[in-house]
Coordinates of C-alpha atoms in Angstrom, one line a residue:
M1 CA 7.7 34.5 48.9
T2 CA 6.3 35.7 45.6
T3 CA 3.8 34.4 43.0
D4 CA 6.8 32.9 41.1
V5 CA 6.3 29.8 43.3
I6 CA 2.8 29.2 42.2
P7 CA 4.0 26.8 39.3
R8 CA 5.9 24.9 41.9
I9 CA 3.0 24.6 44.2
L10 CA 1.0 23.0 41.3
E11 CA 4.0 20.8 40.2
I12 CA 5.1 19.2 43.5
P13 CA 2.0 17.1 44.0
F14 CA 2.0 16.0 40.3
L15 CA 5.7 15.0 40.6
A16 CA 5.0 13.1 43.9
A17 CA 2.2 11.2 42.2
A18 CA 4.4 10.4 39.2
V19 CA 7.4 9.2 41.4
I20 CA 4.9 7.0 43.4
A21 CA 3.4 5.5 40.2
L22 CA 6.7 5.0 38.4
F23 CA 9.0 3.9 41.2
L24 CA 7.2 3.3 44.5
R25 CA 4.2 1.1 43.7
R26 CA 5.5 -1.6 46.1
Q27 CA 7.0 0.7 48.7
G28 CA 3.9 1.9 50.6
R29 CA 5.8 3.7 53.4
V30 CA 8.2 5.5 51.3
A31 CA 5.2 6.6 48.9
A32 CA 3.5 7.9 52.1
I33 CA 6.3 10.0 53.2
V34 CA 6.6 11.5 49.6
S35 CA 3.0 12.3 49.4
V36 CA 2.9 13.9 52.9
L37 CA 6.0 16.0 52.2
A38 CA 4.3 17.3 49.0
A39 CA 1.1 18.1 51.1
A40 CA 3.3 19.8 53.6
F41 CA 4.8 22.0 51.0
V42 CA 1.5 22.9 49.5
C43 CA 0.2 23.9 53.0
Y44 CA 3.3 25.9 53.9
A45 CA 3.6 27.8 50.5
G46 CA -0.2 28.3 50.4
L47 CA -0.4 29.8 53.8
T48 CA 2.7 31.9 53.2
L49 CA 1.5 33.4 49.9
G50 CA -2.0 34.0 51.3
L51 CA -0.9 35.7 54.5
N52 CA 1.9 37.9 52.9
G53 CA -0.5 39.4 50.4
A54 CA 1.4 38.3 47.3
R55 CA -1.0 38.4 44.4
G56 CA -0.5 38.1 40.6
A57 CA -1.7 36.7 37.3
D58 CA 0.0 35.3 34.3
S59 CA -0.9 33.1 31.3
W60 CA 0.8 31.3 28.4
S61 CA -0.5 30.2 25.1
W62 CA -0.9 26.5 24.9
L63 CA -2.8 25.5 21.7
T64 CA -3.8 27.7 18.8
F65 CA -6.4 26.8 16.1
G66 CA -6.8 29.7 13.7
H67 CA -8.3 32.5 15.6
F68 CA -9.0 30.3 18.7
N69 CA -6.2 30.3 21.4
L70 CA -6.3 28.1 24.5
S71 CA -4.1 29.4 27.2
I72 CA -3.1 28.2 30.6
G73 CA -2.2 30.4 33.5
Y74 CA -3.0 31.3 37.0
K75 CA -5.1 34.1 38.7
F76 CA -4.0 34.3 42.3
D77 CA -6.2 36.8 44.1
D78 CA -7.6 36.9 47.6
L79 CA -10.3 34.4 46.6
A80 CA -7.8 31.9 45.3
A81 CA -5.6 32.6 48.4
L82 CA -8.4 31.7 50.7
M83 CA -9.2 28.5 48.8
L84 CA -5.5 27.4 48.5
S85 CA -5.2 27.8 52.2
I86 CA -8.3 25.6 52.8
V87 CA -7.0 23.0 50.4
G88 CA -3.5 23.0 52.0
I89 CA -4.7 22.8 55.7
V90 CA -7.3 20.1 55.2
G91 CA -5.1 18.3 52.8
L92 CA -2.1 18.1 55.1
C93 CA -4.4 16.9 58.0
V94 CA -5.8 14.2 55.9
H95 CA -2.5 13.0 54.7
V96 CA -1.0 12.8 58.4
F97 CA -4.3 11.1 59.4
S98 CA -3.9 8.6 56.6
L99 CA -0.4 7.6 57.8
A100 CA -2.1 5.7 60.7
Y101 CA -5.5 4.9 59.2
M102 CA -4.0 3.2 56.1
A103 CA -1.0 1.8 57.8
D104 CA -1.9 -1.8 57.1
D105 CA -3.4 -1.2 53.8
E106 CA -1.9 -3.5 51.0
S107 CA -2.3 -0.8 48.4
K108 CA -1.1 2.2 50.5
A109 CA 1.3 3.5 47.6
R110 CA -1.8 3.7 45.2
Y111 CA -3.8 5.4 47.9
F112 CA -1.1 8.1 48.6
G113 CA -0.5 8.4 44.8
G114 CA -4.2 9.1 44.4
L115 CA -4.2 11.8 47.1
S116 CA -1.3 13.5 45.4
I117 CA -2.9 13.5 42.0
F118 CA -6.1 14.7 43.6
M119 CA -4.2 17.7 45.3
F120 CA -2.6 18.6 41.9
S121 CA -6.0 18.6 40.3
M122 CA -7.8 20.6 43.0
L123 CA -4.9 23.2 42.9
G124 CA -5.5 23.5 39.1
I125 CA -9.0 24.5 39.8
V126 CA -7.8 27.0 42.3
F127 CA -5.3 28.7 40.2
A128 CA -7.1 28.5 36.8
D129 CA -7.5 31.9 35.1
N130 CA -9.9 30.8 32.5
L131 CA -12.9 28.5 32.2
F132 CA -11.2 26.1 29.6
M133 CA -8.3 25.5 32.0
M134 CA -10.6 25.1 34.9
F135 CA -12.6 22.5 33.1
I136 CA -9.5 20.4 32.3
F137 CA -8.6 20.3 36.0
W138 CA -12.3 19.9 36.7
E139 CA -12.3 16.6 34.9
L140 CA -9.0 15.5 36.5
V141 CA -10.7 16.0 39.9
G142 CA -13.4 13.7 38.6
F143 CA -10.7 11.1 37.7
S144 CA -9.1 11.4 41.1
S145 CA -12.4 11.0 42.9
Y146 CA -13.2 7.9 40.7
A147 CA -9.9 6.3 41.7
L148 CA -10.0 7.0 45.3
I149 CA -13.7 6.0 45.8
N150 CA -12.7 2.8 44.1
H151 CA -9.7 2.2 46.4
Y152 CA -11.1 -1.0 47.8
L153 CA -11.6 -2.2 44.1
Q154 CA -12.2 -5.8 45.2
R155 CA -15.5 -4.8 46.8
Q156 CA -18.3 -4.6 44.3
Q157 CA -20.1 -1.8 46.3
A158 CA -17.0 0.5 45.9
A159 CA -16.7 -0.3 42.1
D160 CA -20.5 0.5 41.8
A161 CA -20.1 3.7 43.8
A162 CA -17.1 4.8 41.7
K163 CA -18.9 4.4 38.4
K164 CA -22.0 6.1 39.8
A165 CA -20.0 9.2 40.9
F166 CA -18.2 9.3 37.5
V167 CA -21.3 8.9 35.3
T168 CA -23.4 11.3 37.4
N169 CA -20.7 14.1 37.4
R170 CA -20.3 13.7 33.6
V171 CA -23.9 14.7 33.4
G172 CA -23.4 18.0 35.0
D173 CA -20.0 18.4 33.3
L174 CA -21.8 18.3 29.9
G175 CA -23.7 21.3 30.9
F176 CA -20.6 23.0 32.3
L177 CA -18.8 22.4 29.0
L178 CA -21.7 23.9 26.9
G179 CA -21.8 26.9 29.1
I180 CA -18.0 27.4 28.6
V181 CA -18.4 27.1 24.7
W182 CA -21.6 29.4 24.8
C183 CA -19.6 31.9 27.0
Y184 CA -16.7 31.9 24.5
H185 CA -19.0 32.3 21.6
A186 CA -20.8 35.2 23.2
N187 CA -17.9 37.1 24.7
G188 CA -14.9 36.0 22.6
T189 CA -13.2 35.0 26.0
V190 CA -13.4 32.8 28.9
N191 CA -10.6 34.5 30.9
L192 CA -11.9 35.4 34.3
S193 CA -10.3 38.7 34.4
Q194 CA -11.4 39.8 30.9
L195 CA -15.0 38.5 31.7
S196 CA -15.1 40.9 34.6
N197 CA -14.6 43.9 32.3
H198 CA -17.0 43.2 29.5
H199 CA -19.4 40.3 29.0
V200 CA -22.8 39.6 27.5
F201 CA -25.6 39.3 30.0
S202 CA -27.4 36.0 29.6
T203 CA -29.5 33.7 31.7
A204 CA -28.6 30.5 29.9
I205 CA -24.9 30.8 30.2
P206 CA -24.8 31.0 34.0
L207 CA -27.3 28.2 34.4
L208 CA -25.3 25.9 32.1
L209 CA -22.2 26.7 34.0
F210 CA -24.1 26.0 37.3
C211 CA -24.7 22.5 35.9
G212 CA -21.1 21.8 36.6
A213 CA -21.7 22.8 40.3
V214 CA -24.8 20.8 40.5
G215 CA -22.8 17.7 39.6
K216 CA -19.5 18.4 41.5
S217 CA -21.2 19.9 44.7
A218 CA -23.9 17.2 44.5
Q219 CA -27.1 19.5 44.4
V220 CA -30.5 18.0 43.6
P221 CA -31.0 16.1 41.2
L222 CA -27.4 15.1 40.7
H223 CA -26.8 14.5 44.4
V224 CA -27.2 10.7 44.4
W225 CA -23.5 9.9 44.0
L226 CA -22.1 11.4 47.2
P227 CA -23.8 9.2 49.8
D228 CA -22.5 6.1 47.8
A229 CA -19.1 7.5 47.6
M230 CA -18.7 6.8 51.3
E231 CA -17.5 3.4 50.1
G232 CA -14.1 4.8 49.7
P233 CA -11.6 5.2 52.7
T234 CA -12.8 7.6 55.5
P235 CA -9.9 10.1 54.8
I236 CA -10.9 10.5 51.4
S237 CA -14.4 11.2 52.4
A238 CA -13.0 14.1 54.6
L239 CA -10.8 15.4 51.8
I240 CA -12.7 15.0 48.8
H241 CA -16.4 14.6 49.7
A242 CA -16.6 17.2 52.5
A243 CA -14.0 19.9 52.4
T244 CA -12.5 20.3 48.9
M245 CA -13.9 18.6 45.9
V246 CA -17.5 19.2 46.6
A247 CA -16.6 22.8 47.5
A248 CA -15.2 23.3 44.0
G249 CA -18.6 23.9 42.7
I250 CA -19.1 26.7 45.2
Y251 CA -15.6 28.2 44.4
M252 CA -16.4 28.1 40.6
L253 CA -19.7 30.0 41.2
C254 CA -17.8 32.7 43.0
R255 CA -15.3 32.8 40.2
I256 CA -18.2 33.5 37.8
N257 CA -19.9 35.8 40.1
V258 CA -19.9 38.6 37.5
L259 CA -21.8 36.5 34.9
M260 CA -24.9 36.1 37.3
V261 CA -28.2 37.7 36.5
P262 CA -31.2 37.7 38.8
Q263 CA -33.1 35.0 36.8
A264 CA -30.2 32.6 37.1
L265 CA -29.6 33.5 40.8
E266 CA -33.2 32.7 41.8
V267 CA -32.9 29.3 40.1
I268 CA -29.6 28.6 42.0
M269 CA -31.2 29.9 45.3
W270 CA -34.1 27.4 44.9
V271 CA -31.9 24.5 44.0
G272 CA -29.7 25.0 47.1
T273 CA -32.7 25.4 49.4
I274 CA -34.4 22.3 48.2
T275 CA -31.0 20.4 48.5
A276 CA -30.5 21.7 52.1
A277 CA -34.0 20.6 53.3
Y278 CA -34.0 17.3 51.4
A279 CA -30.7 16.0 52.5
A280 CA -31.4 17.0 56.2
L281 CA -34.4 14.9 56.2
C282 CA -32.7 11.9 54.7
A283 CA -29.9 12.0 57.4
I284 CA -32.5 11.4 60.1
V285 CA -33.0 7.7 58.9
Q286 CA -29.4 6.8 58.2
N287 CA -27.6 4.3 60.5
D288 CA -24.1 4.4 58.8
I289 CA -22.1 7.2 60.6
K290 CA -20.3 8.2 57.3
K291 CA -23.6 8.3 55.3
V292 CA -25.1 10.7 58.1
L293 CA -22.3 12.9 57.5
A294 CA -22.5 12.5 53.7
Y295 CA -26.1 13.8 53.9
S296 CA -25.0 16.5 56.3
T297 CA -22.6 17.5 53.6
L298 CA -25.2 17.7 51.0
S299 CA -27.3 19.9 53.3
Q300 CA -24.5 22.3 54.1
L301 CA -23.5 22.6 50.4
G302 CA -27.2 23.5 49.7
Y303 CA -26.8 26.1 52.3
M304 CA -23.9 27.6 50.4
V305 CA -25.6 27.4 47.0
A306 CA -28.8 29.0 48.4
A307 CA -26.5 31.8 49.9
F308 CA -24.9 32.5 46.7
G309 CA -28.3 32.6 45.0
L310 CA -29.7 35.0 47.6
G311 CA -26.9 37.6 46.9
S312 CA -27.2 40.3 44.3
L313 CA -24.1 41.7 42.5
R314 CA -22.4 44.5 44.4
G315 CA -20.4 46.5 42.0
G316 CA -21.9 45.2 38.8
E317 CA -19.7 44.2 36.0
H318 CA -16.6 45.7 37.9
A319 CA -17.2 43.2 40.9
L320 CA -14.5 40.6 40.0
A321 CA -12.1 43.3 38.8
V322 CA -11.9 45.0 42.2
G323 CA -12.1 41.7 44.0
V324 CA -15.5 42.5 45.7
L325 CA -17.9 39.5 45.8
S326 CA -21.5 39.8 46.0
A327 CA -23.1 39.5 49.4
G328 CA -24.3 36.0 48.6
A329 CA -20.9 34.8 47.1
A330 CA -19.0 36.2 50.2
A331 CA -21.5 34.4 52.6
A332 CA -21.1 31.2 50.7
M333 CA -17.3 31.4 50.8
F334 CA -17.5 32.1 54.5
H335 CA -19.6 29.0 55.2
L336 CA -17.4 27.1 52.8
T337 CA -14.5 27.9 55.0
T338 CA -16.0 27.1 58.3
H339 CA -17.6 24.0 56.8
A340 CA -14.2 22.7 55.7
F341 CA -12.9 22.9 59.1
F342 CA -15.8 21.4 61.1
K343 CA -16.9 18.8 58.4
A344 CA -13.3 17.6 57.9
L345 CA -13.1 17.3 61.7
L346 CA -16.4 15.3 61.9
F347 CA -15.3 12.9 59.0
L348 CA -11.8 12.3 60.5
G349 CA -13.5 11.9 64.0
S350 CA -15.8 9.3 62.4
G351 CA -12.6 7.6 60.9
S352 CA -11.1 7.6 64.4
V353 CA -14.2 5.8 65.7
I354 CA -14.4 3.4 62.7
H355 CA -10.7 2.6 63.1
A356 CA -11.1 1.9 66.9
C357 CA -14.1 -0.3 66.2
H358 CA -12.5 -2.5 63.7
H359 CA -14.3 -0.7 60.8
Q360 CA -17.8 -1.0 62.2
Q361 CA -19.9 1.8 60.7
D362 CA -23.3 1.2 62.2
I363 CA -24.0 3.7 65.0
F364 CA -26.3 1.3 66.6
Q365 CA -23.4 -1.2 67.1
M366 CA -21.3 1.4 69.0
G367 CA -22.0 3.2 72.2
G368 CA -20.1 4.2 75.4
L369 CA -17.2 5.5 73.3
R370 CA -16.9 8.8 75.3
R371 CA -15.0 6.9 78.0
K372 CA -12.9 4.8 75.8
M373 CA -11.9 7.6 73.4
P374 CA -11.9 10.8 75.4
I375 CA -9.9 12.9 72.9
T376 CA -12.0 11.7 70.0
F377 CA -15.1 12.4 72.0
V378 CA -14.1 16.0 72.8
T379 CA -13.0 16.9 69.3
F380 CA -16.0 15.3 67.7
T381 CA -18.3 17.1 70.1
V382 CA -16.7 20.3 68.8
G383 CA -17.5 19.4 65.3
V384 CA -21.2 18.6 66.3
L385 CA -21.5 22.0 68.1
A386 CA -20.1 23.8 65.2
I387 CA -22.3 22.4 62.6
S388 CA -25.3 22.8 64.9
G389 CA -24.6 26.5 65.2
L390 CA -23.9 27.0 68.9
P391 CA -22.9 30.6 69.6
Y392 CA -19.2 31.4 69.1
F393 CA -18.4 28.2 67.2
A394 CA -17.4 28.6 63.6
G395 CA -20.7 27.4 62.1
F396 CA -22.7 29.7 64.1
F397 CA -21.4 32.9 62.3
S398 CA -21.4 31.5 58.8
K399 CA -24.9 30.0 59.2
D400 CA -26.3 33.1 60.8
A401 CA -24.8 35.2 57.8
I402 CA -26.8 33.0 55.5
L403 CA -30.0 33.1 57.6
Y404 CA -29.8 36.9 57.7
L405 CA -29.4 37.1 54.0
A406 CA -32.4 34.9 53.5
F407 CA -34.4 37.0 56.1
E408 CA -33.6 40.1 54.1
N409 CA -34.2 38.8 50.6
N410 CA -36.7 35.8 50.7
K411 CA -38.8 35.0 53.9
A412 CA -39.8 31.6 52.4
V413 CA -36.2 30.6 51.9
F414 CA -35.5 31.9 55.5
V415 CA -38.2 29.6 57.0
V416 CA -37.0 26.5 55.1
L417 CA -33.4 27.2 55.9
A418 CA -34.2 27.7 59.6
L419 CA -36.2 24.5 59.8
T420 CA -33.3 22.8 58.1
A421 CA -30.9 24.1 60.9
A422 CA -33.2 22.6 63.5
V423 CA -33.3 19.2 61.6
T424 CA -29.4 19.4 61.3
A425 CA -29.1 19.7 65.1
F426 CA -31.6 16.9 65.5
Y427 CA -29.7 14.2 63.5
M428 CA -26.3 15.3 64.6
F429 CA -27.1 15.1 68.4
R430 CA -28.9 11.7 67.5
M431 CA -25.7 10.4 66.1
W432 CA -23.5 12.0 68.9
K433 CA -25.5 10.5 71.7
I434 CA -25.8 7.0 70.2
V435 CA -22.2 6.7 69.3
F436 CA -20.6 8.1 72.6
F437 CA -23.1 7.6 75.3
G438 CA -24.7 4.6 77.0
D439 CA -23.0 1.1 77.0
T440 CA -21.1 -0.6 74.2
R441 CA -23.5 -2.6 72.1
S442 CA -21.1 -4.9 70.1
E443 CA -17.8 -6.7 70.4
E444 CA -16.2 -4.2 68.1
S445 CA -17.0 -1.2 70.2
G446 CA -16.3 -3.2 73.4
H447 CA -12.6 -3.4 72.3
A448 CA -12.3 0.2 71.2
H449 CA -9.6 2.3 72.5
E450 CA -8.1 5.8 71.7
N451 CA -5.9 6.0 68.5
G452 CA -2.3 7.3 68.2
V453 CA -1.0 10.6 67.6
A454 CA -1.1 10.5 63.8
I455 CA -4.9 10.2 64.1
L456 CA -5.4 12.5 67.1
A457 CA -3.2 15.5 66.1
P458 CA -5.3 16.4 63.0
L459 CA -8.4 16.2 65.0
V460 CA -7.1 18.7 67.6
V461 CA -5.9 21.1 64.9
L462 CA -9.3 20.9 63.1
A463 CA -11.2 21.3 66.5
I464 CA -9.4 24.5 67.2
L465 CA -10.2 25.8 63.6
A466 CA -13.8 24.7 64.1
I467 CA -14.1 27.1 66.9
V468 CA -12.1 30.1 65.9
G469 CA -12.6 29.8 62.2
G470 CA -15.6 32.0 62.2
W471 CA -14.2 34.8 64.4
R472 CA -13.8 37.3 61.7
D473 CA -12.7 40.2 63.9
W474 CA -10.1 38.2 65.4
F475 CA -9.1 35.2 63.3
Y476 CA -9.2 37.1 60.0
G477 CA -7.9 40.3 61.6
G478 CA -10.1 42.8 59.9
A479 CA -9.9 44.0 56.3
L480 CA -6.8 46.1 56.9
H481 CA -4.8 43.4 58.6
H482 CA -5.6 40.1 56.9
P483 CA -5.8 39.5 53.1
F484 CA -8.5 36.8 53.6
A485 CA -10.8 39.3 55.3
R486 CA -11.1 41.2 51.9
V487 CA -12.9 38.2 50.5
L488 CA -15.3 38.1 53.3
D489 CA -15.8 41.8 53.4
G490 CA -19.2 41.4 51.6
V491 CA -20.5 38.9 54.3
P492 CA -23.8 40.5 55.6
E493 CA -24.1 41.4 59.2
A494 CA -27.4 41.8 60.9
E495 CA -27.9 45.0 62.8
G496 CA -30.5 46.3 65.1
S497 CA -33.7 44.2 65.5
A498 CA -32.8 41.9 62.7
R499 CA -29.7 40.9 64.7
W500 CA -31.8 39.8 67.7
T501 CA -34.2 38.1 65.3
I502 CA -31.5 35.9 63.7
L503 CA -29.8 35.3 67.0
A504 CA -33.0 34.2 68.6
T505 CA -33.9 31.9 65.6
S506 CA -30.6 30.2 65.7
L507 CA -30.9 29.5 69.5
V508 CA -34.3 28.3 69.1
V509 CA -33.7 25.9 66.3
L510 CA -30.5 24.6 68.1
I511 CA -32.4 24.1 71.3
V512 CA -35.4 22.5 69.8
G513 CA -33.4 20.3 67.5
A514 CA -30.9 19.2 69.9
G515 CA -33.3 18.9 72.8
A516 CA -35.9 16.9 70.9
S517 CA -33.1 14.5 69.7
W518 CA -31.7 14.0 73.2
L519 CA -35.2 13.3 74.6
F520 CA -36.3 11.1 71.9
Y521 CA -33.4 8.7 71.3
S522 CA -32.1 6.3 74.0
A523 CA -28.4 5.8 74.4
T524 CA -29.0 2.1 74.9
A525 CA -31.1 1.4 71.8
T526 CA -29.9 -1.2 69.5
S527 CA -32.1 0.0 66.6
D528 CA -33.6 3.2 65.4
T529 CA -36.1 4.6 67.9
L530 CA -37.9 6.4 65.1
A531 CA -38.5 3.2 63.3
Q532 CA -40.1 1.7 66.5
K533 CA -42.2 4.6 67.6
A534 CA -43.2 6.2 64.3
P535 CA -42.8 3.6 61.5
G536 CA -44.9 5.5 59.1
L537 CA -42.7 8.6 59.4
F538 CA -39.5 6.5 59.2
N539 CA -40.7 4.6 56.1
G540 CA -41.8 7.9 54.5
L541 CA -38.3 9.4 55.2
T542 CA -36.6 6.2 53.9
A543 CA -38.8 6.4 50.7
L544 CA -37.9 10.1 50.3
R545 CA -34.2 9.2 50.6
E546 CA -34.4 6.3 47.9
S547 CA -36.9 8.3 45.6
F548 CA -34.2 9.7 43.3
D549 CA -32.4 6.4 42.9
R550 CA -35.6 4.7 42.2
A551 CA -36.5 7.4 39.6
Y552 CA -33.1 7.0 38.0
Q553 CA -33.5 3.3 38.0
Y554 CA -37.0 3.5 36.4
Y555 CA -35.5 5.9 33.8
I556 CA -32.7 3.6 33.0
V557 CA -34.6 0.5 32.7
K558 CA -37.9 1.6 31.3
I559 CA -36.9 4.6 29.1
Q560 CA -33.2 4.6 28.4
Q561 CA -32.7 0.9 27.9
R562 CA -35.8 0.7 25.6
F563 CA -34.7 3.6 23.6
A564 CA -31.3 2.1 23.2
L565 CA -33.0 -1.2 22.1
F566 CA -35.1 0.8 19.6
L567 CA -32.1 2.5 18.2
N568 CA -30.3 -0.8 17.9
F569 CA -33.4 -2.2 16.0
L570 CA -33.2 0.8 13.5
E571 CA -29.4 0.1 13.2
Q572 CA -29.9 -3.5 12.4
I573 CA -32.7 -2.9 9.9
L574 CA -31.8 0.4 8.2
L575 CA -28.0 0.7 8.5
A576 CA -26.7 -2.9 8.8
G577 CA -29.7 -4.4 6.8
L578 CA -31.1 -2.1 4.2
I579 CA -28.1 0.2 3.4
V580 CA -25.1 -2.0 4.2
R581 CA -26.3 -5.4 3.3
G582 CA -28.7 -4.0 0.8
L583 CA -26.1 -2.3 -1.2
A584 CA -23.8 -5.4 -0.7
G585 CA -26.6 -7.5 -2.1
V586 CA -27.0 -5.4 -5.2
V587 CA -23.1 -5.5 -5.8
G588 CA -23.4 -9.3 -5.2
L589 CA -26.0 -9.6 -7.9
F590 CA -23.9 -7.9 -10.3
G591 CA -21.0 -10.0 -9.3
L592 CA -23.2 -13.1 -9.9
G593 CA -24.1 -11.9 -13.4
A594 CA -20.5 -11.1 -14.3
R595 CA -19.4 -14.4 -12.9
A596 CA -22.0 -16.3 -15.0
L597 CA -20.4 -15.0 -18.2
H598 CA -17.2 -16.8 -17.4
V599 CA -18.2 -20.3 -18.6
G600 CA -14.8 -21.4 -19.7
N601 CA -16.2 -22.2 -23.2
V602 CA -14.1 -20.7 -26.2
N603 CA -17.2 -20.6 -28.5
A604 CA -19.1 -18.5 -26.0
Y605 CA -16.2 -16.2 -25.7
V606 CA -16.1 -15.7 -29.5
Y607 CA -19.7 -14.8 -29.5
W608 CA -19.2 -12.2 -26.8
F609 CA -16.1 -10.9 -28.7
L610 CA -18.2 -10.5 -32.0
L611 CA -21.0 -8.9 -30.0
G612 CA -18.4 -6.4 -28.6
I613 CA -17.1 -5.5 -32.1
V614 CA -20.7 -4.9 -33.4
A615 CA -21.4 -2.6 -30.4
L616 CA -18.1 -0.7 -31.0
W617 CA -18.9 -0.3 -34.7
A618 CA -22.4 1.0 -33.9
F619 CA -21.1 3.6 -31.4
A620 CA -18.2 4.7 -33.8
S621 CA -20.7 5.1 -36.8
G622 CA -23.3 7.1 -34.8
V623 CA -25.9 4.4 -35.0
L624 CA -25.8 4.3 -31.3
A625 CA -25.6 7.6 -29.4
F626 CA -25.4 8.3 -25.8

């Protein structure tokens, strides 16, 4: 298979969405089959292209305005091949899972149509060979996310969450667009390959482009939309808000790796570090199983962003041209890959639990599910161990690479990320114990039972990947045997004493975090133990979690709305009043005067006629001169 198939990979999901929208809106089962077949083609073609080493680039002129030319095209290198494989694998798993999870949904056709248009939009980002094209698909991904979050549109919470996600992302996208325009102005191009050969070094350009990642990858302070986005169906949370869309920001950063300068990297590093620590603390006081995983996603995305910021360019301006990522970008992509597997597994596992518990999402209303749902329990446990960093699970290798990078470059960041790893183990084992151990604590969990093959098969596949997905020497086959390995060639590996330091740190934070959680929380508790035993700490963490929403609400009500009222006042007084109505009043006065002359009296008209004759004579004879 050659790169000629790339346009077909992009077109098939779009055609599937179009067919569903035009002809299958009332035929949910047929729409589901069409969407799943499109996802299967993307997965098969993506893996085939990625593994056979086919690479290439091409572009076509789309719009021309004077000297400005907007092109569309694809850049399919090893980085795009890896991302395409992730999107294909996770996308197909989610599609298959959805066959059972959404089986009774009345709007099944709309749901699968939304999945297909999302796949089309995400693939556009993966293939884009320039920043303008990437931005177009970037916005389409935002539209897809809005539609899928709002799938249960009859629920006010879903509608509010969709609007919040849409508006918040537009804030970041404004900075992204400004960065693209500035980049074009400074370099005369936004083509990724051309930028790798010559570009203007600037701090502002990469930071403005980073704004797009802050919004899409939900970094502080634009992270507030992601927890609320859990109002959408659980498979959507797995596909969009855990493994693919939120990872688009990390992928974009790796694409513009060559534009980075030390000052920009330092800002990016601290944004990621703060996000990782903040989100981990917020997850401790969440009772909704999906929102625990949402804050976990925020924290892991913070890890990736911090890793990118910790790396320095290796190869300078020629880095992208030869396909070599910086150490930070390689570590970020490695964690993105492993995270896609174990986080999709955890979200789909939570979906299996929610489906079995009749859509109950409160973890304190579950319990005892390991006996009722053994396969879900085993696969979910694999995901918990992977994200917690147990040795030889996927998350262990990618997390340790980031910790080593931090250890070598910034000790303060290393300490924060290590403590964050301990907190991650704490809240993940908290959720795991409360959900699966003890006795059932509600009628819904009491009637739970294992789900069917359509739900369990994706869990098993993702569980295997959550184990072997981090084995670089075996799973990726080495740089000479596997094309994906070239992307991860720059991932730092600890050697000597540093290796044992990182390993010891990983084991200590895992044991401390998991052990403390296991000992502190009771498997029979019907409410949060932390709220009972340490209400001050619980309330403090709750306030921390709500702080950004409260700050935004204060800004909107006290500043933005008042400023809008002030502008409305100026508009009414100056524009509508003084300028529009004022000029209209002057014209009206002239109209009144002119109308007063028309009295309907012939004698009066004769006098006006004679007065006009006199004025004309005076002007013609020079008596009156203008």
